[in-house]
Each structure stands twice: as structure tokens, then as C-alpha cells.
Coordinates of C-alpha atoms in Angstrom, one line a residue:
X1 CA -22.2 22.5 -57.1
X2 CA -24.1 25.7 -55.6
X3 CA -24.8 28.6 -58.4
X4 CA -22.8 31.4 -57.8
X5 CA -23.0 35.2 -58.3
X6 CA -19.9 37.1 -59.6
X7 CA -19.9 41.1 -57.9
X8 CA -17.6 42.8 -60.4
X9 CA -16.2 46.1 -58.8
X10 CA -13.7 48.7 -60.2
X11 CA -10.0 47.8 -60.9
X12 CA -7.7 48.3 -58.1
X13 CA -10.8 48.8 -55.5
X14 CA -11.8 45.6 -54.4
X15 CA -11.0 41.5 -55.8
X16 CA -13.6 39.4 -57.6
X17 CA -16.4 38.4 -55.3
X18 CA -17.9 34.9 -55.0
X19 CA -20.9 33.7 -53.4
X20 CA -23.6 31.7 -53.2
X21 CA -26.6 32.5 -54.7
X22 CA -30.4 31.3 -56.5
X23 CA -30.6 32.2 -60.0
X24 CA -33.3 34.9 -60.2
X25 CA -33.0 35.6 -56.3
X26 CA -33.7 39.5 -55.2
X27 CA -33.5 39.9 -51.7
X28 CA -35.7 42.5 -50.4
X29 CA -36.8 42.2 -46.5
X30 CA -34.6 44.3 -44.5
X31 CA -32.6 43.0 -41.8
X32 CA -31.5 44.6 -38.4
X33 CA -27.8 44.6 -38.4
X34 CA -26.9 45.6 -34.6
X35 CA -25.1 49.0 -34.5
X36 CA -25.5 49.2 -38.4
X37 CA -23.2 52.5 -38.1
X38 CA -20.8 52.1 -35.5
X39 CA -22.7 55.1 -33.4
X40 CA -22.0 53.6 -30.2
X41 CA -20.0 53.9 -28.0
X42 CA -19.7 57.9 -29.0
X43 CA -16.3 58.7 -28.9
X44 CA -15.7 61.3 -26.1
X45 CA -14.6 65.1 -27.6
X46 CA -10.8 64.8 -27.0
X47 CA -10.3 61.4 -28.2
X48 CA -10.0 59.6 -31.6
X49 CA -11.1 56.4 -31.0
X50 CA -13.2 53.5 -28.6
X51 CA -11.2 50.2 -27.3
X52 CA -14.6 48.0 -28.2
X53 CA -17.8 48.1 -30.4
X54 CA -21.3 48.0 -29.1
X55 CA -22.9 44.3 -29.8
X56 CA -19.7 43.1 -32.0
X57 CA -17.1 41.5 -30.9
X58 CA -13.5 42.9 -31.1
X59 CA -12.2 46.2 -33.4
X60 CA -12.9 49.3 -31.9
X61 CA -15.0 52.9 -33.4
X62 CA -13.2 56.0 -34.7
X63 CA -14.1 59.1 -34.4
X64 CA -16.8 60.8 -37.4
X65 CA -13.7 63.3 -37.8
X66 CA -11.4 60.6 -38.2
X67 CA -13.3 58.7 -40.7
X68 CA -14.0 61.1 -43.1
X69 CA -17.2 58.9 -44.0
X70 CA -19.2 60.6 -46.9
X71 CA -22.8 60.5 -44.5
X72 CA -20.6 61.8 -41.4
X73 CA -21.0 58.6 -39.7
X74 CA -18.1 56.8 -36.7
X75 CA -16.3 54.0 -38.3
X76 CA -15.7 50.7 -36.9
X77 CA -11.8 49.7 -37.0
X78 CA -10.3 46.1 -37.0
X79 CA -6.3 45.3 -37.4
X80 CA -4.3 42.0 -37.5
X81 CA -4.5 39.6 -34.1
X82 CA -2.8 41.8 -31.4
X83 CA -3.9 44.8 -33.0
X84 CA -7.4 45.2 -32.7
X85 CA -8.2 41.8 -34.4
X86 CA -11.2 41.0 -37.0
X87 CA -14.7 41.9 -35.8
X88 CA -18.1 39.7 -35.7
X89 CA -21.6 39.7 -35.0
X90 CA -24.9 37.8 -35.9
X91 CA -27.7 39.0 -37.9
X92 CA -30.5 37.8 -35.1
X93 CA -33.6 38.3 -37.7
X94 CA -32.2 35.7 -39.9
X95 CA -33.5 31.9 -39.8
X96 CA -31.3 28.9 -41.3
X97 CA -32.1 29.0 -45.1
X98 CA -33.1 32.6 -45.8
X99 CA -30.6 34.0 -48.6
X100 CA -28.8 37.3 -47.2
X101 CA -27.2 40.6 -48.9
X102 CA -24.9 42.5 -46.9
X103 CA -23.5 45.9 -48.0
X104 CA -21.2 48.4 -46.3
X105 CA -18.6 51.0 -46.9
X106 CA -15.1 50.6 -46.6
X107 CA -11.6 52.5 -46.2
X108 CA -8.0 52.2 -45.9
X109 CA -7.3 54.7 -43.1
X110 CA -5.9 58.4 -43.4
X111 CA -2.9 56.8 -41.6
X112 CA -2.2 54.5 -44.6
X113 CA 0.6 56.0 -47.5
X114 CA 0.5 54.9 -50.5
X115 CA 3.8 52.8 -50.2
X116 CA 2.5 50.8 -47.0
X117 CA 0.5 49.3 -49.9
X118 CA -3.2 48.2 -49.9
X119 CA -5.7 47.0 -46.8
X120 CA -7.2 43.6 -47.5
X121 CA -9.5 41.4 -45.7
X122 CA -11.9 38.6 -46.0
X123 CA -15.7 38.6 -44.8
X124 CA -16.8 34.9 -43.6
X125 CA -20.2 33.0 -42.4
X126 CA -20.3 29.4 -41.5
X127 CA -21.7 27.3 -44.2
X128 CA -19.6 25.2 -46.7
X129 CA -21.7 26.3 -49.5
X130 CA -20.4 30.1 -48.5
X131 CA -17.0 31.0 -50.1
X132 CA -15.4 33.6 -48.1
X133 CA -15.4 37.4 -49.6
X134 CA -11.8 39.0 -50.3
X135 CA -11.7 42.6 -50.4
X136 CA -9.4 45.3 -50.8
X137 CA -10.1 49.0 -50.4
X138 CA -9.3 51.6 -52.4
X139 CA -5.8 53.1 -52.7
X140 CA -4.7 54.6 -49.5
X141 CA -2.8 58.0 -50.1
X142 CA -3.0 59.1 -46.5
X143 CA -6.4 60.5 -46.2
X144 CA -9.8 58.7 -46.0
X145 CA -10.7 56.7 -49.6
X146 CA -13.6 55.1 -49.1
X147 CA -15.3 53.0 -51.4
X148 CA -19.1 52.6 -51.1
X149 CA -21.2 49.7 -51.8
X150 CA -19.6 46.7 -51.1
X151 CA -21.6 43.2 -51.3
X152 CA -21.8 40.0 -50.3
X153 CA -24.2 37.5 -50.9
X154 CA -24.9 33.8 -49.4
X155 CA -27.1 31.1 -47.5
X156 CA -28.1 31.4 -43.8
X157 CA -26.7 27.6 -42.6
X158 CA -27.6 28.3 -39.4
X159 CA -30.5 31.3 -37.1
X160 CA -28.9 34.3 -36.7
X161 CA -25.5 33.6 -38.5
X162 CA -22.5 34.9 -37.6
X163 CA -20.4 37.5 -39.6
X164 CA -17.3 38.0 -39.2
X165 CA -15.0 41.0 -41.1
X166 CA -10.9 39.2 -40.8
X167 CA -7.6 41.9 -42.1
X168 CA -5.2 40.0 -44.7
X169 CA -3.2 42.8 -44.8
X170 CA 0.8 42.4 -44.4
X171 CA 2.0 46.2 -43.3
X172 CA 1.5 48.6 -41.1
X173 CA 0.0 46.7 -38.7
X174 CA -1.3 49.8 -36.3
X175 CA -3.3 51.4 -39.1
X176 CA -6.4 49.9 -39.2
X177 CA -8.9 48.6 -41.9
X178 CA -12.4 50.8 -41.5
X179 CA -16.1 49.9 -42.3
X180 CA -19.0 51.7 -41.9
X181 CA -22.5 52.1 -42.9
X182 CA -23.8 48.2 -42.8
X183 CA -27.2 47.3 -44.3
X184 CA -28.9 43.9 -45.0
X185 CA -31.6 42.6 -46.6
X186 CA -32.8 38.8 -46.8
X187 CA -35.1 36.0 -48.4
X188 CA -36.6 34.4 -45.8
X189 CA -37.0 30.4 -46.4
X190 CA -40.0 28.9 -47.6
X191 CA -42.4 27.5 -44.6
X192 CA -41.9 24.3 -43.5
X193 CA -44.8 21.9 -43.7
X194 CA -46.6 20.8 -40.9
X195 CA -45.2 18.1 -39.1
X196 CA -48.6 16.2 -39.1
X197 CA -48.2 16.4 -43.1
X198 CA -49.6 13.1 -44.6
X199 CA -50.8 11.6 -41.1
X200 CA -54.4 13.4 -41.1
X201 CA -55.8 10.0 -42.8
X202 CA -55.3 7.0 -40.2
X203 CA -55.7 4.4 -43.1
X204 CA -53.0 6.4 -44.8
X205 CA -49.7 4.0 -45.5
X206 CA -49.2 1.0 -43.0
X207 CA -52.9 1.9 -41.4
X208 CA -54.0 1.2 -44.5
X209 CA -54.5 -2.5 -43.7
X210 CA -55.5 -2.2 -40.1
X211 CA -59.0 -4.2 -39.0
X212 CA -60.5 -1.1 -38.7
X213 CA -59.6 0.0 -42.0
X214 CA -60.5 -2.6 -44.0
X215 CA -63.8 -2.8 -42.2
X216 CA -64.6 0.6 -43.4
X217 CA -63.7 0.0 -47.1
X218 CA -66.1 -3.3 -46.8
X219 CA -68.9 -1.2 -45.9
X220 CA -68.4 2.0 -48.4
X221 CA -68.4 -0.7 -51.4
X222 CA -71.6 -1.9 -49.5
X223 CA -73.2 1.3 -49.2
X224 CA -72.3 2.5 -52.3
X225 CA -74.2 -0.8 -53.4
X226 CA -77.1 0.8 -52.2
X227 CA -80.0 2.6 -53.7
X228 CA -80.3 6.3 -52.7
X229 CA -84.0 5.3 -51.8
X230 CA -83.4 2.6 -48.9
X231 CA -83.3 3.3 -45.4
X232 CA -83.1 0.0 -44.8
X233 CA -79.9 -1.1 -47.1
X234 CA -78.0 1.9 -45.7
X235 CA -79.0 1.0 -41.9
X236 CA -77.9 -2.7 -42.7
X237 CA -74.4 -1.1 -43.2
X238 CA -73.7 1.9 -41.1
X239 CA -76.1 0.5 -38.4
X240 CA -79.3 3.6 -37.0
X241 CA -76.4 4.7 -34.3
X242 CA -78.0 3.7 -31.7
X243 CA -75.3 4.1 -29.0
X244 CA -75.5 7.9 -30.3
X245 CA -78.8 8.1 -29.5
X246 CA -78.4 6.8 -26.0
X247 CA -75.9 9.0 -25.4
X248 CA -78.1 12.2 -26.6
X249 CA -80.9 10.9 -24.4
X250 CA -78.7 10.5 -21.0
X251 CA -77.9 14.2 -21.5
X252 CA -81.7 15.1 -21.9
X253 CA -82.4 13.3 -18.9
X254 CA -80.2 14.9 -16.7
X255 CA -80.7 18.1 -18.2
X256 CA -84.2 17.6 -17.0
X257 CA -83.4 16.0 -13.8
X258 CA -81.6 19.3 -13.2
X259 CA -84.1 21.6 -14.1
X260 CA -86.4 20.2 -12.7
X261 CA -85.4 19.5 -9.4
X262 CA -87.3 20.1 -6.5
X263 CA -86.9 23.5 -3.9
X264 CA -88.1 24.5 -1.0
X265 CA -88.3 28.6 -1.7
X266 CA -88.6 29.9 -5.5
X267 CA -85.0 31.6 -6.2
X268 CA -86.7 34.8 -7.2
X269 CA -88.2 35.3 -3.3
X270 CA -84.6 35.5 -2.3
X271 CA -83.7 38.6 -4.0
X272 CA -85.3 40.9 -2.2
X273 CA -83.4 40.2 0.8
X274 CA -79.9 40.5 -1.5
X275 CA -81.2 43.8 -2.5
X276 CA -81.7 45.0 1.2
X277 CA -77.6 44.0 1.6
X278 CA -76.8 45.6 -2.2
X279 CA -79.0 48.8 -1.1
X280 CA -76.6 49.3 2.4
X281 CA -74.0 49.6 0.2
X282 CA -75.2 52.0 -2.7
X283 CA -77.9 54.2 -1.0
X284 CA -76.2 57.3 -0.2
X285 CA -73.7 57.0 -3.8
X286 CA -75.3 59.6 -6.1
X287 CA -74.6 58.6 -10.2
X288 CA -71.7 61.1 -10.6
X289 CA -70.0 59.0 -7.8
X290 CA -69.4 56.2 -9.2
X291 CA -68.0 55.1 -13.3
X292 CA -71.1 52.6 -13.4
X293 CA -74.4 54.0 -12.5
X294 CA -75.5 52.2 -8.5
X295 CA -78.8 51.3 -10.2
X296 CA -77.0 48.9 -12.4
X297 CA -75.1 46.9 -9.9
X298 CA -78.0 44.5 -8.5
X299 CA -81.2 43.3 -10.0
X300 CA -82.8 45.7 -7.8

């Protein structure tokens, strides 16, 4: 059963939270979340609100005004299916494995009274190991009650997981839940190990008993039979490589069989005719024409 972490919070702001978590575990390397503060789409002057959220899917942005957020920030907004429904997006920076921290803001709405009773909802990622968050914001009393510092924790089970924010809430369906102010932060998982782990040595496992194999361990136990001081007793075993020395003198002979090859002009003779055709080109080019200097283009 996967350890868990109990996020205590205030009575009557926000239920028990439970997620998944390492003992010990502080994670510390931020993570983009996409439109972190619901600044776009900018709500036009004359309106309160936005039908959609830029890179989230469903809810809609409030106004700044509307929100009453303590930093002055929009607010994204998400109501019960048919009215606005939850909200979602994915946290791209994060690979299957890495341990995640989300924290937010959230509040009940200025259009909320205090007998329309509290907003709840439930943040989710996939993962069975990752118990859904239940939440519920402060007291609404008709004016914005935000509570800051919400957090969940939990396991990446997949790259760039998928958040979703769902309202639980049984009344007053058009007023809806707000968020605001989203930050993350992650442990990434440890590095996988190369997939040629373990295969490096072919007389590792099953190749162990391979002809080729077996042939090598007969001669180390020979050559470590050996004295240090004979050429011979090592050259009875590992054999004076002779097919390595043929090979090193083909490549000398043709080396020299290049080099050495017979012409009818010596190559230097030819340049000074390339230099007339370089010259044509250059000869009226003064050294402030040009980036590189005409006198360095040719061997001339």
C-alpha cells in the first residue's frame, strides 16, 4: 500500500487531503503549468467574464475585478456539467514517475450567500496509486473568500499527466467555483539504465558457454601459466598476430604505391598558371574591398 501524506488545513476551509507520496520526498524543480494565472484570454472592459480558458479545457476566466484575488490576478471559473463543467490540462514538463506538488488559490464566488452553502470539488490525475483531492473553499458570504495555498501531491503514471479540477457542489449551480494562481514543482524520476546494461560482455550469461568463449578462458589459464619472461610461451597462446601484421603492411604498400606514383609534370609547375586565372579575378580588388585580404585567396 503506497505511503501517503496527510495536508491538514483549517476547519471549515478545505477536507482532509490524501495523496501519494515518498517518505522524505521535497519536490523542488519547477514546473510550467500552462496559463498558471488565468491571464488569457483578457476579459474585454465591459464584460465580466470569457466562455473558454487558454490551453485548458472547459470553465471559463473572470474578470481581475470580479475575483477579488489578493495578487489582482483573472480567475478561472468551472460549474457543474451544463454549467461551465470541470476544467483540465496537462503538465507537459513532467515524465511518468516524477513525484508532483501542485498548489493554487481558491474561492467560492462573490455570488455565493452564505445559505447556498459551501463550493466543493475534487482535483484528479490518472494513476490508481493517486486518490483523488476533495476540497472545499472557504465560507462564501457573498464576496470573494479566497483561501491560499492549496496542495496536492502524487505520482506522474503517465508524461505530461493530465489534471483535471471537477465541482461536487449541490446549489446554485450558475455560481461558479474559482481558482487562481497555479504553481508546480516536481521530482523528476531517477534515469533509466541503459538498455545495453549487462550485454557489454559477450560471454556474459548464455554466451558464457559459446566455442568462442570457452576458447578464450583455455588460453588466459594458459597464459597466465606463463612466465612474465617468455616470448615464446605467450606467442604459443595468443599466436605473433600475424594476420595483423599483414593487414598493417597492405596499407603501407599502398600508401606508397600512392605516393609514389609516377607523373608526367610536377604539381607545383601547375600553379603558376592557376594563379594567372586567380589574379583575373582579384587584380583590381584593393584590401579594404573585400572581408578577407585578395592576397590570401590563392597560393600566389
Amino acid at each position: 500500500m503506497p505511503l501517503t501524506r496527510l495536508l491538514a488545513v483549517p476547519l471549515g476551509a478545505a477536507l482532509a487531503l490524501s495523496a501519494p507520496w515518498s517518505a522524505g520526498a521535497a519536490d523542488t524543480e519547477p514546473v510550467v503549468v500552462p496559463n498558471a494565472t488565468f491571464s488569457s484570454p483578457l476579459v474585454p472592459a465591459g464584460k465580466t467574464w470569457e466562455p473558454s480558458i487558454e490551453d485548458w479545457t472547459g470553465g471559463s476566466v473572470v474578470t481581475a475585478g470580479r475575483a477579488a484575488h489578493p495578487k489582482g490576478y483573472q480567475a478561472a471559473a468551472f460549474g457543474r456539467f451544463g454549467y461551465s463543467g470541470p476544467i483540465s490540462t496537462r503538465l507537459r514538463g513532467v515524465k511518468s514517475g516524477a513525484t508532483v506538488t501542485l498548489t493554487w488559490d481558491d474561492n467560492p464566488d462573490a455570488c455565493v450567500s452564505q445559505s447556498d452553502g459551501p463550493r466543493t470539488y475534487t482535483l484528479t490525475v490518472q494513476g490508481e496509486q493517486n486518490a483523488p483531492g476533495r476540497f472545499t473553499t472557504n465560507a462564501p458570504n457573498a464576496k470573494a473568500n479566497w483561501f491560499t495555498g492549496r496542495t496536492y501531491s502524487f505520482t506522474a503514471a503517465e508524461d505530461a499527466p493530465e489534471i483535471t479540477f471537477t465541482p461536487t457542489y449541490d446549489s446554485k449551480f450558475g455560481c461558479y467555483t474559482q481558482i487562481a494562481d497555479l504553481t508546480a514543482a516536481q521530482t523528476p524520476p531517477p534515469p533509466k539504465p541503459p538498455t545495453n546494461a549487462g550485454k557489454t560482455d559477450p560471454c556474459a550469461g548464455t554466451g558464457a558457454n559459446s566455442p568462442a568463449c570457452t576458447t578464450n578462458a583455455g588460453n588466459k589459464e594458459k597464459m597466465d601459466e606463463c612466465p612474465a619472461t617468455s616470448r615464446d610461451c605467450l606467442d604459443s597462446v595468443a599466436g605473433k598476430g600475424e594476420q595483423e601484421n599483414a593487414g598493417i603492411a597492405q596499407q603501407t604498400q599502398a600508401l606508397d604505391d600512392f605516393t609514389n606514383t609516377p607523373r608526367d609534370q610536377d604539381p607545383n609547375a601547375a600553379l603558376g598558371s592557376l594563379c594567372q586565372v586567380a589574379n583575373l579575378h582579384n587584380e583590381n580588388l584593393e584590401p579594404g574591398d573585400t572581408v578577407l585580404a585578395p592576397g590570401t585567396w590563392w597560393y600566389c
